[in-house]
Short mmCIF file of C-alpha atoms and ligand atoms in Angstrom, two decimals:
data_model
loop_
_atom_site.label_atom_id
_atom_site.label_comp_id
_atom_site.label_asym_id
_atom_site.label_seq_id
_atom_site.Cartn_x
_atom_site.Cartn_y
_atom_site.Cartn_z
CA UNK A 4 59.53 -21.75 4.68
CA UNK A 5 62.22 -20.03 6.86
CA UNK A 6 59.81 -18.70 9.40
CA UNK A 7 57.66 -16.65 7.15
CA UNK A 8 54.05 -16.70 8.06
CA UNK A 9 51.94 -18.23 5.27
CA UNK A 10 48.83 -16.53 4.24
CA UNK A 11 46.57 -19.27 3.00
CA UNK A 12 43.08 -18.69 1.51
CA UNK A 13 40.89 -21.67 2.42
CA UNK A 14 37.92 -22.08 0.08
CA UNK A 15 34.47 -23.54 0.76
CA UNK A 16 31.32 -23.15 -1.30
CA UNK A 17 28.93 -26.05 -1.00
CA UNK A 18 27.51 -28.08 1.88
CA UNK A 19 30.09 -30.93 1.86
CA UNK A 20 32.96 -28.40 2.00
CA UNK A 21 32.25 -26.89 5.36
CA UNK A 22 32.86 -29.99 7.46
CA UNK A 23 36.19 -30.48 5.56
CA UNK A 24 37.53 -27.05 6.25
CA UNK A 25 36.54 -26.79 9.87
CA UNK A 26 39.22 -29.07 11.41
CA UNK A 27 41.85 -27.56 9.08
CA UNK A 28 41.10 -24.02 10.07
CA UNK A 29 41.09 -25.03 13.66
CA UNK A 30 44.49 -26.73 13.31
CA UNK A 31 45.97 -23.69 11.54
CA UNK A 32 44.63 -21.53 14.31
CA UNK A 33 46.85 -23.39 16.73
CA UNK A 34 49.90 -21.96 15.00
CA UNK A 35 49.33 -18.24 14.66
CA UNK A 36 53.05 -17.69 13.99
CA UNK A 37 52.99 -19.91 11.01
CA UNK A 38 49.64 -19.44 9.35
CA UNK A 39 47.34 -16.61 8.53
CA UNK A 40 44.28 -18.40 7.07
CA UNK A 41 41.56 -16.53 5.29
CA UNK A 42 38.26 -18.28 4.72
CA UNK A 43 36.51 -17.42 1.40
CA UNK A 44 32.94 -18.69 0.81
CA UNK A 45 32.10 -18.74 -2.94
CA UNK A 46 28.30 -18.76 -2.27
CA UNK A 47 27.66 -21.79 -4.46
CA UNK A 48 25.26 -22.99 -1.71
CA UNK A 49 23.37 -20.15 -0.04
CA UNK A 50 20.21 -21.37 1.61
CA UNK A 51 20.50 -21.17 5.40
CA UNK A 52 19.95 -24.94 5.56
CA UNK A 53 22.73 -25.61 3.04
CA UNK A 54 25.28 -23.12 4.42
CA UNK A 55 24.65 -20.84 7.41
CA UNK A 56 23.70 -23.63 9.80
CA UNK A 57 26.98 -25.38 9.09
CA UNK A 58 29.06 -22.29 9.60
CA UNK A 59 27.39 -21.79 12.99
CA UNK A 60 27.46 -25.45 14.15
CA UNK A 61 31.09 -26.06 12.96
CA UNK A 62 32.29 -22.86 14.55
CA UNK A 63 33.64 -21.50 11.35
CA UNK A 64 34.59 -17.77 11.30
CA UNK A 65 32.62 -15.32 9.29
CA UNK A 66 33.91 -15.61 5.70
CA UNK A 67 36.51 -12.98 4.94
CA UNK A 68 34.86 -12.75 1.57
CA UNK A 69 31.61 -14.21 0.25
CA UNK A 70 31.60 -14.31 -3.49
CA UNK A 71 27.86 -14.80 -3.62
CA UNK A 72 27.85 -16.75 -6.91
CA UNK A 73 24.70 -18.67 -6.33
CA UNK A 74 23.26 -21.17 -8.77
CA UNK A 75 23.62 -21.47 -12.54
CA UNK A 76 24.65 -23.75 -15.29
CA UNK A 77 28.07 -25.31 -14.94
CA UNK A 78 29.71 -22.70 -17.20
CA UNK A 79 27.95 -19.79 -15.53
CA UNK A 80 28.58 -21.00 -11.98
CA UNK A 81 32.19 -21.97 -12.59
CA UNK A 82 32.89 -18.90 -14.55
CA UNK A 83 31.48 -16.53 -11.91
CA UNK A 84 33.66 -18.14 -9.25
CA UNK A 85 36.62 -17.86 -11.56
CA UNK A 86 36.09 -14.17 -12.19
CA UNK A 87 35.24 -13.26 -8.61
CA UNK A 88 37.94 -15.37 -6.93
CA UNK A 89 40.61 -13.91 -9.23
CA UNK A 90 39.83 -10.51 -7.89
CA UNK A 91 40.20 -11.76 -4.35
CA UNK A 92 43.59 -13.35 -5.16
CA UNK A 93 44.85 -10.12 -6.77
CA UNK A 94 43.82 -8.15 -3.72
CA UNK A 95 45.08 -10.48 -1.10
CA UNK A 96 48.10 -11.97 -2.76
CA UNK A 97 48.05 -15.18 -0.61
CA UNK A 98 51.02 -17.50 -0.46
CA UNK A 99 48.86 -20.41 -1.41
CA UNK A 100 45.18 -21.45 -1.60
CA UNK A 101 43.52 -24.66 -0.27
CA UNK A 102 40.49 -26.23 -1.88
CA UNK A 103 38.60 -29.31 -0.81
CA UNK A 104 36.36 -31.89 -2.49
CA UNK A 105 35.11 -31.89 -6.04
CA UNK A 106 32.42 -29.24 -6.50
CA UNK A 107 32.46 -26.44 -9.09
CA UNK A 108 33.95 -23.99 -6.62
CA UNK A 109 36.87 -26.39 -6.14
CA UNK A 110 38.00 -26.36 -9.81
CA UNK A 111 37.19 -22.72 -10.31
CA UNK A 112 39.23 -21.44 -7.42
CA UNK A 113 42.12 -23.84 -8.14
CA UNK A 114 42.17 -22.65 -11.82
CA UNK A 115 42.10 -18.98 -10.88
CA UNK A 116 45.02 -19.51 -8.48
CA UNK A 117 47.07 -21.70 -10.78
CA UNK A 118 46.87 -19.13 -13.59
CA UNK A 119 48.28 -16.52 -11.22
CA UNK A 120 51.07 -18.89 -10.16
CA UNK A 121 49.69 -19.26 -6.68
CA UNK A 122 50.18 -22.80 -5.36
CA UNK A 123 47.17 -24.92 -4.74
CA UNK A 124 46.70 -27.51 -1.98
CA UNK A 125 43.82 -29.93 -2.73
CA UNK A 126 42.33 -31.87 0.20
CA UNK A 127 40.61 -35.15 -0.82
CA UNK A 128 42.76 -35.50 -3.91
CA UNK A 129 43.03 -38.60 -6.03
CA UNK A 130 39.48 -39.99 -5.76
CA UNK A 131 38.15 -41.35 -9.09
CA UNK A 132 34.84 -42.80 -10.06
CA UNK A 133 36.20 -43.36 -13.61
CA UNK A 134 32.86 -41.98 -14.75
CA UNK A 135 33.36 -38.80 -16.71
CA UNK A 136 29.56 -38.20 -17.08
CA UNK A 137 29.81 -37.01 -13.40
CA UNK A 138 30.57 -33.26 -13.24
CA UNK A 139 32.58 -34.00 -10.09
CA UNK A 140 34.90 -36.43 -11.83
CA UNK A 141 35.94 -33.63 -14.28
CA UNK A 142 36.44 -31.24 -11.30
CA UNK A 143 38.63 -33.87 -9.52
CA UNK A 144 40.88 -34.76 -12.45
CA UNK A 145 41.51 -31.06 -13.42
CA UNK A 146 41.99 -29.84 -9.89
CA UNK A 147 44.53 -32.55 -9.16
CA UNK A 148 46.42 -31.62 -12.34
CA UNK A 149 46.98 -28.08 -11.14
CA UNK A 150 47.62 -28.61 -7.50
CA UNK A 151 51.12 -28.95 -6.07
CA UNK A 152 49.96 -30.48 -2.70
CA UNK A 153 47.72 -33.46 -2.98
CA UNK A 154 46.23 -34.53 0.39
CA UNK A 155 44.66 -38.09 -0.03
CA UNK A 156 42.09 -39.71 2.21
CA UNK A 157 42.92 -43.31 1.32
CA UNK A 158 45.86 -45.13 -0.22
CA UNK A 159 44.07 -46.05 -3.46
CA UNK A 160 44.03 -42.42 -4.37
CA UNK A 161 47.80 -42.39 -4.75
CA UNK A 162 47.61 -44.90 -7.57
CA UNK A 163 45.13 -42.79 -9.43
CA UNK A 164 47.38 -39.72 -9.15
CA UNK A 165 50.50 -41.50 -10.11
CA UNK A 166 48.70 -43.00 -13.18
CA UNK A 167 47.72 -39.47 -14.24
CA UNK A 168 51.48 -38.39 -13.97
CA UNK A 169 51.36 -36.54 -10.72
CA UNK A 170 54.64 -36.62 -8.91
CA UNK A 171 55.00 -38.90 -5.87
CA UNK A 172 56.47 -36.13 -3.72
CA UNK A 173 53.30 -34.06 -4.15
CA UNK A 174 51.11 -36.79 -2.74
CA UNK A 175 50.48 -36.84 1.03
CA UNK A 176 48.48 -39.58 2.67
CA UNK A 177 46.84 -37.73 5.56
CA UNK A 178 43.39 -39.59 5.95
CA UNK A 179 39.87 -38.40 5.87
CA UNK A 180 39.23 -34.95 7.27
CA UNK A 181 35.48 -35.34 7.02
CA UNK A 182 35.70 -38.10 9.59
CA UNK A 183 37.84 -35.86 11.81
CA UNK A 184 34.98 -33.30 11.83
CA UNK A 185 32.49 -36.06 12.86
CA UNK A 186 34.76 -37.12 15.72
CA UNK A 187 35.36 -33.55 16.75
CA UNK A 188 31.63 -32.89 17.11
CA UNK A 189 30.61 -36.30 18.44
CA UNK A 190 29.27 -34.81 21.72
CA UNK A 191 26.94 -32.45 19.87
CA UNK A 192 25.89 -35.14 17.56
CA UNK A 193 25.05 -37.54 20.31
CA UNK A 194 23.23 -34.69 22.09
CA UNK A 195 20.85 -34.03 19.16
CA UNK A 196 17.21 -34.46 20.10
CA UNK A 197 16.28 -35.30 16.45
CA UNK A 198 15.14 -38.91 17.05
CA UNK A 199 12.77 -37.90 19.75
CA UNK A 200 11.55 -34.88 17.67
CA UNK A 201 10.79 -37.25 14.75
CA UNK A 202 9.39 -39.91 17.02
CA UNK A 203 11.69 -42.64 15.76
CA UNK A 204 13.80 -45.21 17.67
CA UNK A 205 17.54 -46.07 17.19
CA UNK A 206 17.70 -48.80 14.56
CA UNK A 207 14.05 -48.27 13.64
CA UNK A 208 14.18 -46.20 10.47
CA UNK A 209 15.94 -45.75 7.15
CA UNK A 210 17.58 -42.51 6.07
CA UNK A 211 17.77 -41.23 2.52
CA UNK A 212 19.64 -38.57 0.69
CA UNK A 213 19.61 -37.97 -3.03
CA UNK A 214 20.95 -35.21 -5.20
CA UNK A 215 23.04 -36.51 -8.09
CA UNK A 216 21.92 -35.25 -11.45
CA UNK A 217 21.93 -38.80 -12.86
CA UNK A 218 19.31 -39.79 -10.22
CA UNK A 219 17.15 -36.68 -9.81
CA UNK A 220 17.21 -34.95 -13.27
CA UNK A 221 15.52 -37.86 -15.07
CA UNK A 222 11.86 -38.40 -14.06
CA UNK A 223 12.02 -42.17 -14.89
CA UNK A 224 15.06 -42.76 -12.66
CA UNK A 225 13.61 -40.76 -9.81
CA UNK A 226 10.28 -42.60 -9.99
CA UNK A 227 12.17 -45.95 -9.95
CA UNK A 228 14.04 -44.86 -6.85
CA UNK A 229 10.73 -43.82 -5.15
CA UNK A 230 9.24 -47.18 -6.01
CA UNK A 231 12.05 -48.86 -4.07
CA UNK A 232 11.77 -46.36 -1.14
CA UNK A 233 8.07 -46.99 -0.98
CA UNK A 234 8.62 -50.72 -0.65
CA UNK A 235 11.31 -50.25 2.04
CA UNK A 236 8.91 -47.77 3.72
CA UNK A 237 6.40 -50.56 4.21
CA UNK A 238 8.83 -52.17 6.64
CA UNK A 239 10.32 -49.09 8.43
CA UNK A 240 9.78 -45.28 8.32
CA UNK A 241 12.08 -43.83 5.62
CA UNK A 242 13.31 -40.31 6.52
CA UNK A 243 14.18 -38.20 3.54
CA UNK A 244 15.83 -34.72 4.12
CA UNK A 245 15.67 -33.54 0.62
CA UNK A 246 18.44 -31.44 -1.13
CA UNK A 247 16.95 -28.38 -2.88
CA UNK A 248 17.92 -29.67 -6.32
CA UNK A 249 15.78 -32.75 -5.61
CA UNK A 250 12.84 -30.79 -4.36
CA UNK A 251 12.96 -28.57 -7.39
CA UNK A 252 13.01 -31.63 -9.72
CA UNK A 253 10.25 -33.39 -7.78
CA UNK A 254 8.12 -30.30 -8.19
CA UNK A 255 8.80 -30.14 -11.94
CA UNK A 256 7.96 -33.84 -12.34
CA UNK A 257 4.81 -33.60 -10.28
CA UNK A 258 6.25 -35.91 -7.55
CA UNK A 259 5.92 -33.44 -4.82
CA UNK A 260 4.39 -33.75 -1.31
CA UNK A 261 4.59 -37.52 -0.96
CA UNK A 262 3.21 -37.96 -4.39
CA UNK A 263 6.43 -39.72 -5.30
CA UNK A 264 6.21 -42.34 -2.62
CA UNK A 265 3.99 -44.17 -0.13
CA UNK A 266 3.06 -43.10 3.38
CA UNK A 267 6.30 -44.63 4.78
CA UNK A 268 8.41 -41.93 3.28
CA UNK A 269 8.72 -38.81 5.30
CA UNK A 270 10.11 -35.87 3.29
CA UNK A 271 11.69 -33.00 5.17
CA UNK A 272 14.06 -30.13 4.69
CA UNK A 273 17.73 -30.61 4.69
CA UNK A 274 19.01 -31.03 8.19
CA UNK A 275 21.79 -29.40 10.14
CA UNK A 276 25.03 -31.26 10.77
CA UNK A 277 24.38 -32.51 14.21
CA UNK A 278 20.83 -33.74 13.55
CA UNK A 279 21.75 -35.35 10.29
CA UNK A 280 24.71 -37.21 11.68
CA UNK A 281 22.76 -38.33 14.73
CA UNK A 282 20.15 -39.86 12.34
CA UNK A 283 22.87 -41.40 10.23
CA UNK A 284 24.59 -43.03 13.27
CA UNK A 285 21.33 -44.56 14.58
CA UNK A 286 19.71 -45.57 11.27
CA UNK A 287 18.89 -49.21 10.44
CA UNK A 288 20.15 -48.43 6.93
CA UNK A 289 21.08 -45.39 4.80
CA UNK A 290 20.31 -45.07 1.08
CA UNK A 291 22.20 -42.33 -0.63
CA UNK A 292 24.09 -41.07 -3.67
CA UNK A 293 26.20 -38.63 -1.50
CA UNK A 294 29.94 -38.96 -1.44
CA UNK A 295 30.34 -37.92 2.19
CA UNK A 296 27.50 -40.09 3.41
CA UNK A 297 29.13 -43.19 2.12
CA UNK A 298 32.26 -42.45 4.19
CA UNK A 299 30.37 -41.42 7.40
CA UNK A 300 28.22 -44.63 7.35
CA UNK A 301 31.40 -46.69 7.00
CA UNK A 302 32.84 -44.93 10.07
CA UNK A 303 29.63 -45.49 11.95
CA UNK A 304 29.42 -49.14 10.67
CA UNK A 305 25.90 -48.43 9.51
CA UNK A 306 24.78 -50.27 6.32
CA UNK A 307 24.86 -47.97 3.33
CA UNK A 308 23.21 -48.70 0.00
CA UNK A 309 24.67 -46.36 -2.63
CA UNK A 310 22.24 -45.48 -5.45
CA UNK A 311 25.01 -45.38 -8.00
CA UNK A 312 26.81 -47.77 -10.35
CA UNK A 313 30.22 -46.65 -9.19
CA UNK A 314 31.98 -44.79 -6.37
CA UNK A 315 35.11 -42.64 -6.17
CA UNK A 316 35.47 -44.05 -2.59
CA UNK A 317 36.14 -47.72 -3.19
CA UNK A 318 37.48 -48.22 0.34
CA UNK A 319 33.92 -47.91 1.54
CA UNK A 320 33.15 -51.01 -0.56
CA UNK A 321 36.26 -53.09 0.14
CA UNK A 322 36.54 -52.26 3.83
CA UNK A 323 33.37 -50.41 4.83
CA UNK A 324 29.64 -51.01 5.01
CA UNK A 325 28.78 -49.67 1.58
CA UNK A 326 27.16 -51.60 -1.31
CA UNK A 327 26.33 -50.26 -4.82
CA UNK A 328 22.77 -50.74 -5.97
CA UNK A 329 22.46 -48.33 -8.91
CA UNK A 330 19.01 -46.97 -9.63
CA UNK A 331 17.14 -50.19 -10.40
CA UNK A 332 14.28 -50.51 -7.99
CA UNK A 333 14.47 -54.39 -7.79
CA UNK A 334 18.17 -54.19 -6.84
CA UNK A 335 17.59 -51.43 -4.29
CA UNK A 336 14.72 -53.28 -2.71
CA UNK A 337 16.75 -56.50 -2.58
CA UNK A 338 19.67 -54.77 -0.82
CA UNK A 339 17.39 -52.91 1.50
CA UNK A 340 15.31 -55.90 2.57
CA UNK A 341 18.46 -57.96 3.02
CA UNK A 342 19.76 -55.43 5.54
CA UNK A 343 16.41 -55.37 7.33
CA UNK A 344 16.40 -59.13 7.44
CA UNK A 345 19.76 -58.97 9.32
CA UNK A 346 22.25 -59.55 6.41
CA UNK A 347 24.62 -56.80 7.02
CA UNK A 348 28.17 -56.17 5.93
CA UNK A 349 30.50 -56.00 8.95
CA UNK A 350 33.01 -53.44 7.79
CA UNK A 351 36.03 -51.94 9.42
CA UNK A 352 37.36 -48.32 9.59
CA UNK A 353 39.95 -47.37 6.98
CA UNK A 354 43.47 -46.24 7.97
CA UNK A 355 43.89 -42.63 9.10
CA UNK A 356 40.14 -42.10 9.33
CA UNK A 357 40.72 -40.44 12.70
CA UNK A 358 40.99 -37.22 14.60
CA UNK A 359 44.53 -36.31 13.54
CA UNK A 360 44.05 -35.60 9.84
CA UNK A 361 44.23 -31.83 10.07
CA UNK A 362 47.37 -32.19 12.26
CA UNK A 363 48.99 -34.16 9.43
CA UNK A 364 47.85 -31.54 6.88
CA UNK A 365 49.28 -28.60 8.70
CA UNK A 366 52.55 -30.41 9.29
CA UNK A 367 52.96 -30.78 5.54
CA UNK A 368 52.00 -27.22 4.95
CA UNK A 369 54.48 -26.01 7.58
CA UNK A 370 57.19 -27.78 5.58
CA UNK A 371 59.44 -28.70 8.47
CA UNK A 372 58.54 -25.81 10.70
CA UNK A 373 56.46 -28.17 12.91
CA UNK A 374 57.94 -31.39 14.18
C1 LIG B 676 26.69 -29.55 -5.75
C2 LIG B 676 27.93 -30.26 -6.26
C3 LIG B 676 27.92 -31.70 -5.91
C4 LIG B 676 27.79 -31.90 -4.42
C5 LIG B 676 26.52 -31.16 -3.90
C6 LIG B 676 26.52 -31.21 -2.43
C7 LIG B 676 28.89 -29.40 -8.37
C8 LIG B 676 28.97 -29.60 -9.85
N1 LIG B 676 27.92 -30.20 -7.70
O1 LIG B 676 25.58 -30.16 -6.35
O2 LIG B 676 29.16 -32.30 -6.31
O3 LIG B 676 27.69 -33.28 -4.16
O4 LIG B 676 26.61 -29.81 -4.30
O5 LIG B 676 25.28 -30.88 -1.91
O6 LIG B 676 29.50 -28.49 -7.84
N2 LIG B 676 19.99 -24.87 -4.70
C9 LIG B 676 19.24 -24.15 -3.82
N3 LIG B 676 19.81 -23.64 -2.68
C10 LIG B 676 21.14 -23.70 -2.51
C11 LIG B 676 21.93 -24.48 -3.35
C12 LIG B 676 21.29 -25.02 -4.51
O7 LIG B 676 17.99 -23.98 -4.04
O8 LIG B 676 21.60 -23.25 -1.38
C13 LIG B 676 19.32 -25.47 -5.88
C14 LIG B 676 19.31 -24.57 -7.10
O9 LIG B 676 18.14 -24.82 -7.78
C15 LIG B 676 20.43 -25.05 -7.88
C16 LIG B 676 20.43 -26.62 -7.57
O10 LIG B 676 20.03 -26.63 -6.23
O11 LIG B 676 20.29 -24.91 -9.29
C17 LIG B 676 21.86 -27.22 -7.73
O12 LIG B 676 22.84 -26.57 -7.04
P1 LIG B 676 24.38 -26.62 -7.45
O13 LIG B 676 25.23 -26.05 -6.45
O14 LIG B 676 24.55 -26.29 -8.89
O15 LIG B 676 24.65 -28.19 -7.47
P2 LIG B 676 24.23 -29.34 -6.44
O16 LIG B 676 23.26 -30.26 -7.07
O17 LIG B 676 23.87 -28.71 -5.16
N1 LIG B 677 24.41 -33.58 5.52
C1 LIG B 677 23.77 -32.81 6.43
N2 LIG B 677 22.44 -32.62 6.34
C2 LIG B 677 21.62 -33.20 5.38
C3 LIG B 677 22.34 -33.95 4.34
C4 LIG B 677 23.72 -34.21 4.51
O1 LIG B 677 24.43 -32.32 7.30
O2 LIG B 677 20.48 -32.97 5.30
C5 LIG B 677 25.91 -33.75 5.53
C6 LIG B 677 26.43 -35.21 5.57
O3 LIG B 677 26.41 -35.74 6.84
C7 LIG B 677 27.82 -34.96 5.09
C8 LIG B 677 27.63 -33.86 4.02
O4 LIG B 677 26.48 -33.18 4.38
O5 LIG B 677 28.68 -34.53 6.09
C9 LIG B 677 27.54 -34.51 2.67
O6 LIG B 677 27.06 -33.54 1.76
P1 LIG B 677 26.34 -33.77 0.43
O7 LIG B 677 25.66 -35.16 0.44
O8 LIG B 677 25.54 -32.59 0.18
O9 LIG B 677 27.46 -33.75 -0.68
P2 LIG B 677 28.55 -34.83 -1.23
O10 LIG B 677 29.29 -35.54 -0.11
O11 LIG B 677 27.68 -35.85 -2.07
O12 LIG B 677 29.43 -34.06 -2.19
#
């Protein structure tokens, strides 16, 4: 490193990216002599409730560039990011880029950089669902193959990377940066007035998020899930801040406006970070197909029923409060009612899911310049 300040482009594009880059940008900001970070937003998510609110709440700087790619098929969206990000790389000539997570923006930016011989750091490397029908699994495998710094959130990820031939010296166990964000903003999360606004009590409601194509793009699957939510909604109110993809699909299947479920289901717009985490922390149970939500509920020790057959975050099953229930209504109802009847997994917090993750990351990036 020999004292040269590193220009690092830090990329985010979709909702789950923003809470991962916030602590890292903050940590880099503490060492202005070492890092010159530039935040680039790809524009994969663009609704205020999927993007702007997170930038504001997490105190992110205005993006240096917003690529404005928007929605599209996988090829169109990934291709647009690739084209537009390459232009940024050619203009800015960074020393390295950093990508997080597993969305289309992640692989597209990593690929653009790798082809220009610009080193890529991947935060949240090594997670594998072993299900290649998930678009994210393809993004994860390919991004890890072309990244030279692999920051892993849990030890199991190292085995996955080694099995795919990645070198041991590229792998750095730093912990879960999404959890660091949650700890960093715990005062604002606890200060949210959302329970009062929705007239629910701590421990008195269920919380749902759903957006995986395998769950929301098939009307039969989505209907089965709504059947289960309706049943759980007979016991407690079920709050459902719906992802725009899910709303779009519900509309196209004629499941809109509560038509999909009974009166116990309360559909609403996606929520900001503080309100959503406050609801998550105080829920009786969470039903989700989100990656990040499985981790956050483990940290909060709130029961999580994952509406998938697999997870790339196995530590949430082995150590945390997570259980897999797939999309079969009987199974989801069984797991949900078990929690409501008091049969809850205890769970513990995985190693390095703490508030020092970004510190570990910048130390590696600094390569000996920081002790
Ligand atoms: C993407 C990621 C997924 C991640 C999720 C987080 C990929 C392949 N998928 O899925 O891994 O878990 O984000 O939320 O990268 N839309 C809007 N407004 C927006 C964004 C999206 O209306 O601001 C609608 C559009 O109709 C769009 C659809 O949602 O076509 C899907 O958006 P897209 O970014 O392609 O994928 P997600 O399902 O959001
Ligand atoms: N989240 C939020 N508001 C919502 C739903 C989710 O702030 O209405 C947060 C959630 O707490 C987590 C992140 O968004 O921090 C997860 O994003 P998402 O589920 O969209 O993506 P995934 O993790 O599945 O890739």
